Coordinates of C-alpha atoms in Angstrom, one line a residue:
M131 CA 89.2 37.3 -152.3
L132 CA 89.8 39.2 -155.5
S133 CA 88.9 42.8 -156.3
T134 CA 86.2 43.8 -158.8
H135 CA 88.9 45.1 -161.2
Q136 CA 90.2 41.6 -161.6
R137 CA 86.8 40.3 -162.7
R138 CA 86.9 42.4 -165.8
A139 CA 89.2 40.2 -167.8
F140 CA 89.0 36.4 -167.9
T141 CA 91.4 33.6 -168.6
G142 CA 91.1 29.8 -168.6
A143 CA 93.0 29.4 -165.4
V144 CA 92.2 26.6 -163.0
T145 CA 89.5 27.0 -160.3
L146 CA 90.0 27.4 -156.6
A147 CA 89.0 23.7 -156.2
L148 CA 92.5 22.9 -157.4
L149 CA 94.1 24.4 -154.4
G150 CA 96.8 22.7 -152.5
A151 CA 99.2 25.3 -150.9
G152 CA 102.4 24.2 -149.3
L153 CA 103.9 24.4 -145.9
P154 CA 104.1 28.2 -145.2
T155 CA 105.9 29.4 -142.1
V156 CA 106.1 33.1 -141.3
A157 CA 108.0 34.9 -138.5
A158 CA 105.9 37.7 -137.0
A159 CA 108.9 39.9 -136.3
D160 CA 112.6 39.8 -136.1
T161 CA 114.4 40.8 -133.0
D162 CA 118.0 40.6 -134.2
R163 CA 117.5 43.3 -136.9
P164 CA 119.7 41.8 -139.6
D165 CA 121.4 44.3 -142.0
L166 CA 118.9 45.1 -144.8
S167 CA 120.7 48.2 -146.1
R168 CA 121.6 46.8 -149.5
F169 CA 117.9 46.3 -150.2
Y170 CA 116.9 49.7 -148.9
D171 CA 119.6 51.4 -150.9
Q172 CA 118.1 50.3 -154.2
R173 CA 116.7 52.6 -156.9
I174 CA 114.4 51.3 -159.5
K175 CA 115.5 51.5 -163.2
W176 CA 112.3 52.0 -165.2
S177 CA 112.0 51.3 -168.9
A178 CA 109.2 50.7 -171.4
C179 CA 107.3 47.4 -170.8
E180 CA 107.9 45.0 -173.7
G181 CA 105.0 43.1 -175.1
D182 CA 102.1 43.3 -177.5
S183 CA 98.9 45.4 -177.0
L184 CA 100.2 47.2 -174.0
P185 CA 99.1 50.7 -173.0
K186 CA 101.3 53.5 -174.3
G187 CA 103.6 54.8 -171.6
L188 CA 103.4 51.8 -169.3
Q189 CA 106.8 51.4 -167.6
C190 CA 108.2 48.2 -166.0
G191 CA 110.9 47.6 -163.4
K192 CA 111.8 45.4 -160.6
V193 CA 113.0 45.5 -157.0
T194 CA 114.9 42.9 -155.1
V195 CA 114.0 41.6 -151.6
P196 CA 115.3 38.9 -149.3
V197 CA 113.5 35.6 -149.4
N198 CA 113.9 35.4 -145.6
Y199 CA 114.1 38.7 -143.8
A200 CA 115.6 37.0 -140.7
K201 CA 118.5 35.7 -142.9
P202 CA 118.9 38.0 -145.8
A203 CA 122.1 36.4 -147.0
D204 CA 120.3 33.1 -147.7
G205 CA 118.8 34.3 -151.0
T206 CA 116.8 37.0 -152.8
L207 CA 113.9 37.3 -155.2
D208 CA 112.8 40.0 -157.6
L209 CA 109.4 41.6 -157.6
A210 CA 107.9 42.7 -160.9
L211 CA 106.8 46.3 -161.0
A212 CA 104.8 48.6 -163.4
R213 CA 103.9 52.2 -163.3
I214 CA 102.0 54.9 -165.1
R215 CA 103.9 58.2 -164.8
A216 CA 102.3 61.3 -163.3
T217 CA 100.9 63.7 -166.0
G218 CA 102.6 66.7 -164.2
K219 CA 105.2 67.0 -161.5
A220 CA 104.9 64.0 -159.3
R221 CA 104.8 64.4 -155.5
G222 CA 105.7 60.7 -155.2
S223 CA 103.9 57.5 -155.8
V224 CA 100.7 55.7 -154.9
V225 CA 101.0 51.9 -154.8
L226 CA 98.1 49.7 -155.8
N227 CA 97.3 46.1 -154.7
F228 CA 94.3 44.6 -156.5
G229 CA 93.5 41.8 -154.1
G230 CA 93.6 38.1 -154.1
P231 CA 95.7 37.0 -152.4
G232 CA 97.4 35.8 -155.5
G233 CA 96.3 38.6 -157.9
P234 CA 99.2 39.9 -160.0
G235 CA 99.4 43.7 -160.1
V236 CA 101.5 44.3 -163.3
S237 CA 99.1 42.7 -165.7
E238 CA 96.1 44.2 -163.9
L239 CA 97.4 47.7 -164.2
A240 CA 98.2 47.1 -167.9
A241 CA 94.6 46.0 -168.5
G242 CA 92.7 48.4 -166.2
G243 CA 95.0 51.4 -165.7
E244 CA 92.4 53.9 -167.1
D245 CA 90.5 53.6 -163.8
F246 CA 93.4 55.3 -162.0
M247 CA 94.3 58.0 -164.4
G248 CA 92.8 60.6 -162.0
L249 CA 95.5 59.8 -159.5
T250 CA 98.2 60.7 -162.1
D251 CA 97.3 64.3 -161.4
G252 CA 99.8 64.1 -158.5
Y253 CA 101.3 60.6 -158.4
D254 CA 103.1 58.0 -160.3
V255 CA 100.7 55.1 -160.1
V256 CA 102.7 51.9 -159.2
T257 CA 101.8 48.3 -158.7
F258 CA 103.7 45.0 -158.2
D259 CA 103.4 41.3 -158.3
P260 CA 103.8 40.2 -154.7
R261 CA 106.1 37.4 -153.7
G262 CA 104.9 34.1 -155.0
V263 CA 102.6 35.7 -157.5
G264 CA 102.7 36.4 -161.2
R265 CA 106.3 36.9 -162.4
S266 CA 107.7 37.2 -158.8
S267 CA 108.8 33.6 -158.0
P268 CA 105.3 32.2 -158.6
V269 CA 104.2 29.3 -156.5
S270 CA 102.5 26.2 -158.0
C271 CA 101.1 22.9 -157.0
G272 CA 102.0 21.2 -160.3
E273 CA 99.9 19.4 -162.8
G274 CA 97.5 16.8 -161.6
T275 CA 97.2 18.2 -158.0
G276 CA 93.7 19.4 -158.7
E277 CA 92.4 16.0 -159.5
S278 CA 93.9 14.4 -156.4
V279 CA 92.5 17.2 -154.3
E280 CA 89.0 16.7 -155.7
E281 CA 89.3 13.1 -154.5
A282 CA 89.9 14.4 -151.0
D283 CA 86.3 14.7 -150.0
P284 CA 85.9 13.7 -146.3
D285 CA 82.3 12.8 -146.8
T286 CA 81.2 10.1 -144.2
D287 CA 77.7 9.8 -145.7
D288 CA 78.8 7.5 -148.5
G289 CA 81.3 5.4 -146.5
N290 CA 84.4 7.4 -147.4
D291 CA 87.2 7.4 -144.8
P292 CA 87.9 11.0 -143.9
R293 CA 91.4 10.1 -142.7
A294 CA 92.2 8.8 -146.2
A295 CA 91.0 12.0 -147.6
L296 CA 93.2 14.0 -145.3
D297 CA 96.2 11.9 -146.4
V298 CA 95.4 13.1 -150.0
L299 CA 95.6 16.7 -148.7
R300 CA 99.0 16.0 -147.1
R301 CA 100.3 14.6 -150.4
A302 CA 98.9 17.6 -152.2
A303 CA 100.7 20.0 -149.8
A304 CA 104.0 18.1 -150.5
E305 CA 103.5 18.6 -154.3
C306 CA 103.0 22.3 -153.7
A307 CA 106.2 22.5 -151.7
K308 CA 108.0 20.6 -154.5
H309 CA 106.9 22.9 -157.3
S310 CA 107.1 26.2 -155.5
G311 CA 110.7 26.6 -154.3
P312 CA 112.0 28.5 -151.2
V313 CA 109.5 31.4 -151.4
L314 CA 106.7 29.1 -150.2
S315 CA 108.2 28.9 -146.7
H316 CA 108.3 32.8 -146.6
I317 CA 105.1 33.7 -148.3
G318 CA 102.3 35.6 -146.5
T319 CA 101.2 39.1 -145.7
V320 CA 103.7 39.9 -143.0
N321 CA 106.6 39.4 -145.4
A322 CA 104.7 41.0 -148.3
S323 CA 104.3 44.1 -146.0
R324 CA 108.1 44.2 -145.5
D325 CA 108.5 43.9 -149.3
L326 CA 106.2 46.9 -149.6
D327 CA 108.4 49.0 -147.3
V328 CA 111.5 48.1 -149.4
L329 CA 109.5 49.2 -152.5
R330 CA 108.5 52.4 -150.8
E331 CA 112.2 53.3 -150.2
A332 CA 113.2 52.2 -153.7
L333 CA 110.6 54.6 -155.1
G334 CA 112.2 57.4 -153.1
D335 CA 109.1 58.0 -151.0
K336 CA 109.4 58.9 -147.3
K337 CA 105.9 57.6 -146.6
L338 CA 103.8 55.0 -148.4
N339 CA 100.7 56.2 -150.2
Y340 CA 98.5 53.1 -151.0
L341 CA 95.2 52.0 -152.4
G342 CA 94.4 48.3 -151.6
F343 CA 91.4 46.3 -152.7
S344 CA 89.9 43.3 -150.9
Y345 CA 92.9 41.2 -149.7
G346 CA 94.9 44.4 -150.4
T347 CA 93.2 45.9 -147.3
R348 CA 94.7 43.2 -145.2
L349 CA 98.2 44.0 -146.6
G350 CA 97.6 47.7 -146.0
A351 CA 96.5 47.2 -142.4
V352 CA 99.5 45.0 -141.6
Y353 CA 101.8 47.7 -143.1
A354 CA 100.2 50.4 -140.9
A355 CA 100.9 48.2 -137.9
Q356 CA 104.4 47.3 -138.9
F357 CA 105.5 50.7 -140.2
P358 CA 103.2 53.4 -138.7
K359 CA 105.8 56.1 -139.0
K360 CA 106.2 55.3 -142.7
T361 CA 102.5 55.3 -143.4
G362 CA 101.2 58.1 -145.6
R363 CA 97.7 58.2 -147.1
L364 CA 96.3 54.6 -147.1
V365 CA 92.9 53.6 -148.5
L366 CA 91.4 50.1 -147.8
D367 CA 88.5 49.3 -150.1
G368 CA 86.5 46.1 -149.6
V369 CA 87.8 45.6 -146.1
D370 CA 89.1 42.1 -145.0
T371 CA 88.8 40.6 -141.6
L372 CA 91.8 40.6 -139.3
T373 CA 90.3 38.2 -136.7
E374 CA 88.0 35.6 -138.1
P375 CA 89.6 32.2 -138.7
L376 CA 89.4 30.7 -142.2
S377 CA 86.6 28.4 -141.1
E378 CA 84.4 31.3 -140.2
Q379 CA 85.5 33.3 -143.3
G380 CA 84.4 30.3 -145.4
I381 CA 80.9 30.4 -144.0
V382 CA 80.7 34.2 -144.4
G383 CA 81.9 33.8 -148.0
A384 CA 79.4 31.1 -148.8
Q385 CA 76.6 33.2 -147.4
G386 CA 77.7 36.3 -149.4
Q387 CA 78.1 34.3 -152.6
Q388 CA 74.6 32.7 -152.1
T389 CA 73.1 36.2 -151.7
A390 CA 74.9 37.4 -154.8
L391 CA 73.7 34.4 -156.8
E392 CA 70.1 35.0 -155.7
G393 CA 70.4 38.6 -156.9
F394 CA 71.7 37.4 -160.2
L395 CA 68.9 34.8 -160.6
D396 CA 66.3 37.5 -159.7
W397 CA 67.7 39.5 -162.6
C398 CA 68.2 36.6 -165.0
T399 CA 64.7 35.2 -164.6
E400 CA 63.2 38.5 -165.9
D401 CA 64.7 37.6 -169.3
I402 CA 63.1 34.9 -171.5
N403 CA 66.5 33.7 -172.5
C404 CA 67.6 32.8 -168.9
A405 CA 68.9 29.3 -168.7
F406 CA 66.8 28.6 -165.6
G407 CA 63.5 29.8 -166.7
Q408 CA 61.4 32.7 -165.3
D409 CA 60.7 31.4 -161.8
T410 CA 63.3 32.5 -159.3
R411 CA 62.5 29.7 -156.7
T412 CA 62.8 26.9 -159.2
A413 CA 65.9 28.6 -160.8
R414 CA 67.7 28.3 -157.4
Q415 CA 66.9 24.6 -157.3
D416 CA 68.0 24.2 -161.0
V417 CA 71.4 25.6 -160.2
V418 CA 71.9 23.1 -157.4
R419 CA 70.8 20.2 -159.6
L420 CA 73.2 21.4 -162.4
V421 CA 76.1 21.4 -160.0
D422 CA 75.2 18.0 -158.6
S423 CA 74.8 16.6 -162.1
L424 CA 78.2 17.9 -163.3
D425 CA 79.9 16.5 -160.1
E426 CA 78.4 13.1 -160.8
D427 CA 79.0 13.2 -164.6
P428 CA 81.5 15.9 -165.7
V429 CA 81.5 17.1 -169.3
P430 CA 84.5 17.7 -171.5
G431 CA 86.1 21.1 -170.9
D432 CA 87.8 23.4 -173.4
F433 CA 90.9 21.3 -173.8
G434 CA 89.2 17.9 -173.2
E435 CA 89.7 17.8 -169.4
P436 CA 86.6 17.1 -167.3
F437 CA 84.5 20.0 -166.2
S438 CA 82.8 19.3 -162.9
G439 CA 80.2 20.9 -160.8
Q440 CA 82.8 22.3 -158.5
D441 CA 84.5 23.8 -161.6
L442 CA 81.2 25.4 -162.4
V443 CA 80.9 26.8 -158.9
G444 CA 84.4 28.3 -159.1
A445 CA 83.5 30.0 -162.3
I446 CA 80.2 31.4 -160.9
V447 CA 82.2 32.7 -157.9
Q448 CA 84.3 34.8 -160.2
A449 CA 81.4 36.2 -162.2
L450 CA 79.3 37.3 -159.2
Y451 CA 81.7 40.0 -158.0
S452 CA 80.3 42.6 -160.4
K453 CA 77.0 43.2 -162.0
E454 CA 78.9 44.2 -165.2
L455 CA 79.6 40.4 -165.7
W456 CA 76.0 39.2 -165.3
P457 CA 75.0 39.4 -169.0
A458 CA 78.1 37.4 -169.9
L459 CA 77.4 34.9 -167.1
S460 CA 73.8 34.4 -168.2
Q461 CA 74.9 33.8 -171.8
A462 CA 77.6 31.3 -170.7
L463 CA 75.2 29.4 -168.5
T464 CA 72.6 29.2 -171.4
S465 CA 75.3 27.7 -173.7
L466 CA 76.3 25.2 -171.0
V467 CA 72.7 24.1 -170.2
Q468 CA 71.3 24.0 -173.7
D469 CA 74.4 22.9 -175.7
G470 CA 76.9 21.4 -173.2
D471 CA 79.3 24.2 -174.3
T472 CA 81.8 25.0 -171.6
R473 CA 83.8 27.6 -173.4
G474 CA 81.9 30.6 -172.2
I475 CA 81.7 29.5 -168.5
M476 CA 85.4 28.5 -168.5
R477 CA 86.3 32.1 -169.3
F478 CA 85.3 32.9 -165.7
A479 CA 87.3 30.0 -164.2
G480 CA 90.3 32.1 -163.1
G481 CA 90.7 35.6 -161.7
G482 CA 93.9 36.6 -163.3
I483 CA 94.6 38.4 -166.5
S484 CA 96.6 37.3 -169.5
L485 CA 97.7 39.9 -172.0
P486 CA 98.5 39.1 -175.7
G487 CA 102.2 38.6 -176.0
G488 CA 102.8 38.9 -172.3
I489 CA 104.9 41.5 -170.5
T490 CA 108.6 41.4 -170.1
V491 CA 110.7 43.4 -167.8
P492 CA 114.2 44.2 -169.1
G493 CA 117.1 42.7 -167.1
D494 CA 118.5 45.8 -165.5
G495 CA 121.1 44.6 -163.1
G496 CA 119.2 44.1 -159.9
L497 CA 120.6 42.3 -156.9
A498 CA 119.4 38.9 -158.0
E499 CA 121.8 38.6 -160.9
D500 CA 122.6 34.9 -160.6
G501 CA 119.2 33.9 -162.0
E502 CA 117.9 32.5 -158.7
G503 CA 114.9 34.5 -157.6
G504 CA 114.8 36.4 -160.8
L505 CA 111.6 37.3 -162.7
V506 CA 110.0 34.5 -164.7
D507 CA 108.6 35.1 -168.2
E508 CA 104.9 35.8 -168.5
G509 CA 104.4 32.6 -170.5
D510 CA 106.1 30.6 -167.8
I511 CA 103.7 31.5 -165.0
P512 CA 102.0 28.3 -163.8
V513 CA 98.4 28.1 -164.8
D514 CA 97.5 27.4 -161.1
N515 CA 99.5 30.3 -159.7
L516 CA 96.5 32.3 -158.7
P517 CA 94.7 29.6 -156.6
A518 CA 98.0 28.2 -155.3
A519 CA 99.1 31.6 -154.1
L520 CA 95.7 32.4 -152.6
M521 CA 95.7 29.3 -150.4
A522 CA 99.4 29.7 -149.6
V523 CA 99.0 33.2 -148.3
N524 CA 95.7 32.5 -146.5
C525 CA 97.3 29.5 -144.7
A526 CA 100.4 31.5 -143.8
D527 CA 98.2 34.2 -142.3
D528 CA 96.0 31.8 -140.3
P529 CA 97.4 30.2 -137.1
D530 CA 94.5 27.7 -136.7
R531 CA 95.3 24.1 -137.6
P532 CA 92.7 21.5 -136.4
T533 CA 94.1 17.9 -136.0
A534 CA 92.9 14.9 -138.0
D535 CA 90.9 13.8 -135.0
Q536 CA 89.2 17.2 -134.7
I537 CA 88.3 17.2 -138.4
T538 CA 87.1 13.7 -138.4
E539 CA 84.9 14.4 -135.4
N540 CA 83.5 17.6 -136.7
I541 CA 83.3 17.1 -140.5
D542 CA 79.5 16.2 -140.5
R543 CA 78.8 19.3 -138.4
L544 CA 81.0 21.5 -140.7
R545 CA 79.3 20.1 -143.8
A546 CA 75.9 20.9 -142.4
E547 CA 76.9 24.4 -141.5
Y548 CA 78.4 25.1 -144.9
E549 CA 75.4 23.5 -146.6
A550 CA 73.1 25.7 -144.6
A551 CA 75.1 28.8 -145.5
S552 CA 74.8 27.9 -149.2
P553 CA 73.6 24.8 -151.0
V554 CA 75.7 25.9 -154.0
F555 CA 78.9 27.3 -152.6
G556 CA 79.1 25.5 -149.2
E557 CA 81.1 22.4 -150.4
Y558 CA 83.4 24.6 -152.4
R559 CA 84.2 26.9 -149.5
L560 CA 84.7 24.0 -147.1
T561 CA 87.2 22.4 -149.4
Q562 CA 89.2 25.6 -149.4
V563 CA 89.3 25.7 -145.6
L564 CA 90.5 22.1 -145.4
M565 CA 93.4 22.8 -147.7
C566 CA 95.4 24.2 -144.8
F567 CA 95.3 20.8 -143.0
G568 CA 98.6 19.4 -142.1
R569 CA 100.6 22.6 -142.7
P570 CA 102.4 24.4 -139.9
K571 CA 100.5 27.1 -138.2
G572 CA 100.6 30.5 -139.8
T573 CA 101.6 33.7 -138.1
T574 CA 99.7 35.0 -135.1
Y575 CA 100.9 38.6 -135.8
I576 CA 97.9 39.7 -137.8
R577 CA 95.3 38.5 -135.3
D578 CA 97.2 39.6 -132.2
E579 CA 99.2 42.7 -133.2
V580 CA 97.4 44.5 -135.9
R581 CA 95.3 46.7 -133.6
D582 CA 95.3 50.3 -132.4
V583 CA 97.7 51.4 -135.0
D584 CA 99.7 54.6 -134.4
S585 CA 99.5 55.9 -137.9
P586 CA 97.9 58.8 -139.8
K587 CA 94.3 58.5 -140.7
L588 CA 93.3 55.5 -142.8
L589 CA 90.2 55.6 -145.1
L590 CA 88.2 52.3 -145.0
V591 CA 85.5 51.8 -147.7
G592 CA 82.8 49.2 -147.0
T593 CA 80.1 48.3 -149.5
R594 CA 76.8 47.2 -148.1
G595 CA 76.1 44.6 -150.8
D596 CA 79.6 43.2 -151.1
P597 CA 79.4 39.4 -151.6
A598 CA 83.0 38.8 -150.5
T599 CA 83.9 41.2 -147.7
P600 CA 80.7 41.9 -145.7
Y601 CA 80.2 45.4 -144.5
R602 CA 80.5 44.3 -140.8
W603 CA 84.2 43.5 -141.5
T604 CA 84.7 47.1 -142.3
T605 CA 83.3 48.3 -139.0
E606 CA 85.0 45.5 -137.0
T607 CA 88.4 46.2 -138.6
A608 CA 88.0 49.9 -138.1
A609 CA 87.4 49.2 -134.4
R610 CA 90.5 47.1 -134.2
L611 CA 92.7 49.7 -136.0
G612 CA 91.5 52.3 -133.5
S613 CA 91.2 56.1 -133.8
S614 CA 93.2 56.2 -137.1
A615 CA 90.4 54.5 -139.0
V616 CA 87.7 56.5 -140.9
V617 CA 84.8 54.6 -142.4
L618 CA 83.1 55.5 -145.7
D619 CA 79.7 53.6 -146.1
N620 CA 79.0 52.7 -149.7
K621 CA 75.4 51.8 -150.0
G622 CA 75.8 49.9 -153.2
E623 CA 76.3 46.4 -154.6
G624 CA 79.4 44.4 -155.7
H625 CA 82.8 43.8 -154.4
T626 CA 84.7 47.0 -153.5
G627 CA 83.4 50.5 -154.4
Y628 CA 86.1 52.5 -156.2
G629 CA 85.4 50.9 -159.6
S630 CA 81.6 51.0 -159.4
S631 CA 80.7 54.2 -157.4
K632 CA 81.5 57.6 -158.7
C633 CA 81.0 59.0 -155.2
V634 CA 83.5 56.5 -153.7
H635 CA 85.9 57.1 -156.6
R636 CA 85.8 60.9 -156.0
K637 CA 86.2 60.7 -152.2
V638 CA 89.2 58.2 -152.5
D639 CA 90.9 60.4 -155.1
D640 CA 90.3 63.5 -153.0
F641 CA 92.0 61.9 -150.0
L642 CA 94.9 60.5 -151.8
L643 CA 95.6 63.6 -153.8
Y644 CA 94.7 66.4 -151.4
G645 CA 94.4 64.7 -147.9
S646 CA 90.7 65.6 -147.8
L647 CA 89.0 62.9 -145.7
P648 CA 85.2 62.4 -145.5
A649 CA 83.7 62.4 -142.1
D650 CA 83.8 59.1 -140.3
G651 CA 80.5 57.2 -141.0
S652 CA 79.6 59.3 -144.0
S653 CA 78.1 57.5 -147.0
C654 CA 77.8 57.2 -150.7
G655 CA 74.4 56.4 -152.1
A656 CA 73.7 53.4 -154.3
E657 CA 74.3 53.8 -158.0
E658 CA 72.8 52.0 -161.0

C-alpha cells in the first residue's frame, strides 16, 4: 500500500506485476543484546541537498545502521535522510513515513513538503528512505524478471501445470536475491523499526514523534511495541492490518479497488468524453474486456516494451488512490482506447517519485566509509525498486508459506475467490500473494507480539471510503493495540485523510504540536 501523497507524482516505473522479492528472514528479537553503542552515538551532519529543482532549504544527511542487528560487526548500511527545518525554535523532530512498503521518503518530502509546513511551527520535519528502498541499499529483481513472473500463471483451466509456474516463481526469487545484496535477508518492518530508533537517537530526541501513512502505520505500531518508553506522539493514518495474512489482505485489497473503480466509472460516465461511454454498467464490462484484450495482445509501451492488461491494472491501481487523479486517469484511458497511446496511462505505472537532476547527499564521514552499504546515486536506483521492496517487506512480515501441494490443490478456489472480489483486480492481487511462495517464513513478531502496547496515546485515523486500508482495519488494530489507541473516524473518500481532509489535517497537527487529542471515536465529516 502507498499513501495518497505518493500518488501526486508519476514516473514510468514498473508495475507490481513485476514483483519477485527474495528470501527475507527476520529475527523477531535478539536476546544476546549485542553492543550497538557506536550506532546510537551518531549525530547527523546536515547540509543542503544537491540537485536540480529542489525546494529551498531542504537539507539532506544520512545515518548508519547495522545490516544485521544480531551481528552488527557483519556490515552496515546508510539510510538517506531529508529534513525541513523548524521555522522557529525546534522542540525536536517529527519523522514521516509515506507508506509502501517500498516508498522512498526523501524524494517524497522534496516533492510534497508543503503539506507538512504547519508542523514546522514546532518541529524539524524529517523523513528517510528505509532499508532496501530508494538510495538506502535498494533491492531489485533485475531486468527480465517481470516477464518470467508474468509467465508464472498457475491457471489449470487452459492446461497449464501449476507446479511449473511455481518453479518460475522460485527462479524469480533467486534473481531477486542475486540483485539485492545482503540487505534482502534483513529487510522487513521489525528491522526498519530498529532503524527508526537509531534515527531517533541520532536526531537527539528522547522520544519519537511520528506521522506514518498506510504501510507507515504498520511501522509505527511495531515501533510502539518494540520501544514503548521511547514512543512520543505517534499518528497512524490509513491504518494497516496487523493480523490478516497476505492472502486475506489481497482479497480485501481487490474489493476496495473494485469499489474505487466503480466510483471512478460513475464519475467518468457523466462526461461525454469518457472512454467507456455514458452507461456505468456497460463501462464496467468494457474495462474487463480491455484488460483481457491487452493480456491476449499487448500493445507497444513507451519504450517499445509490451504493455499488457496486467500492466494496465497496475496503473489503474495507482490512479484510484485519490480523486485528484481521476481527470488525468480518464484522459489517459481515452488516449489508450481511442489511439492506442500508452504514454498517459504509463505515467501511473509506478508509485515513486523522480526529481529532475536527482538528489545527492554529500559524503560526510558516516560509519559506512568503505563504500559497502553506502548510499547509491539517485540515477542508480533500480527501476523496479518500489515493487521489489514492497514484496520483500510484505513477505518478510508474513509468516504464512503454503506448500506447492497446497497451492496446487487450492488454486482454482483462490482464483474464484479473487475473481469474485474483483473481475478487474483479482488476478493482479492473487499474483502478488503468490510471489512469497518458496521463501522462508517471515517474522511472527508482528502478528503475535504487537498488541496491548504500553505506550503513550496513539492517534489512529481511518477513512470510511479508503480503497486500500478499509476502515475496519483501523478499529481492529486499535483493539489490538489496547487502551493507548485513539480512533479518529474520517467520513471521506480516498486513501488516508491528512492530505484530503482539512479536519483531519488540523486534528493531527494539534496532536503532534500541542498534544491535543480528539475524543476516541470522534469524526471528521466528508469533504468535497
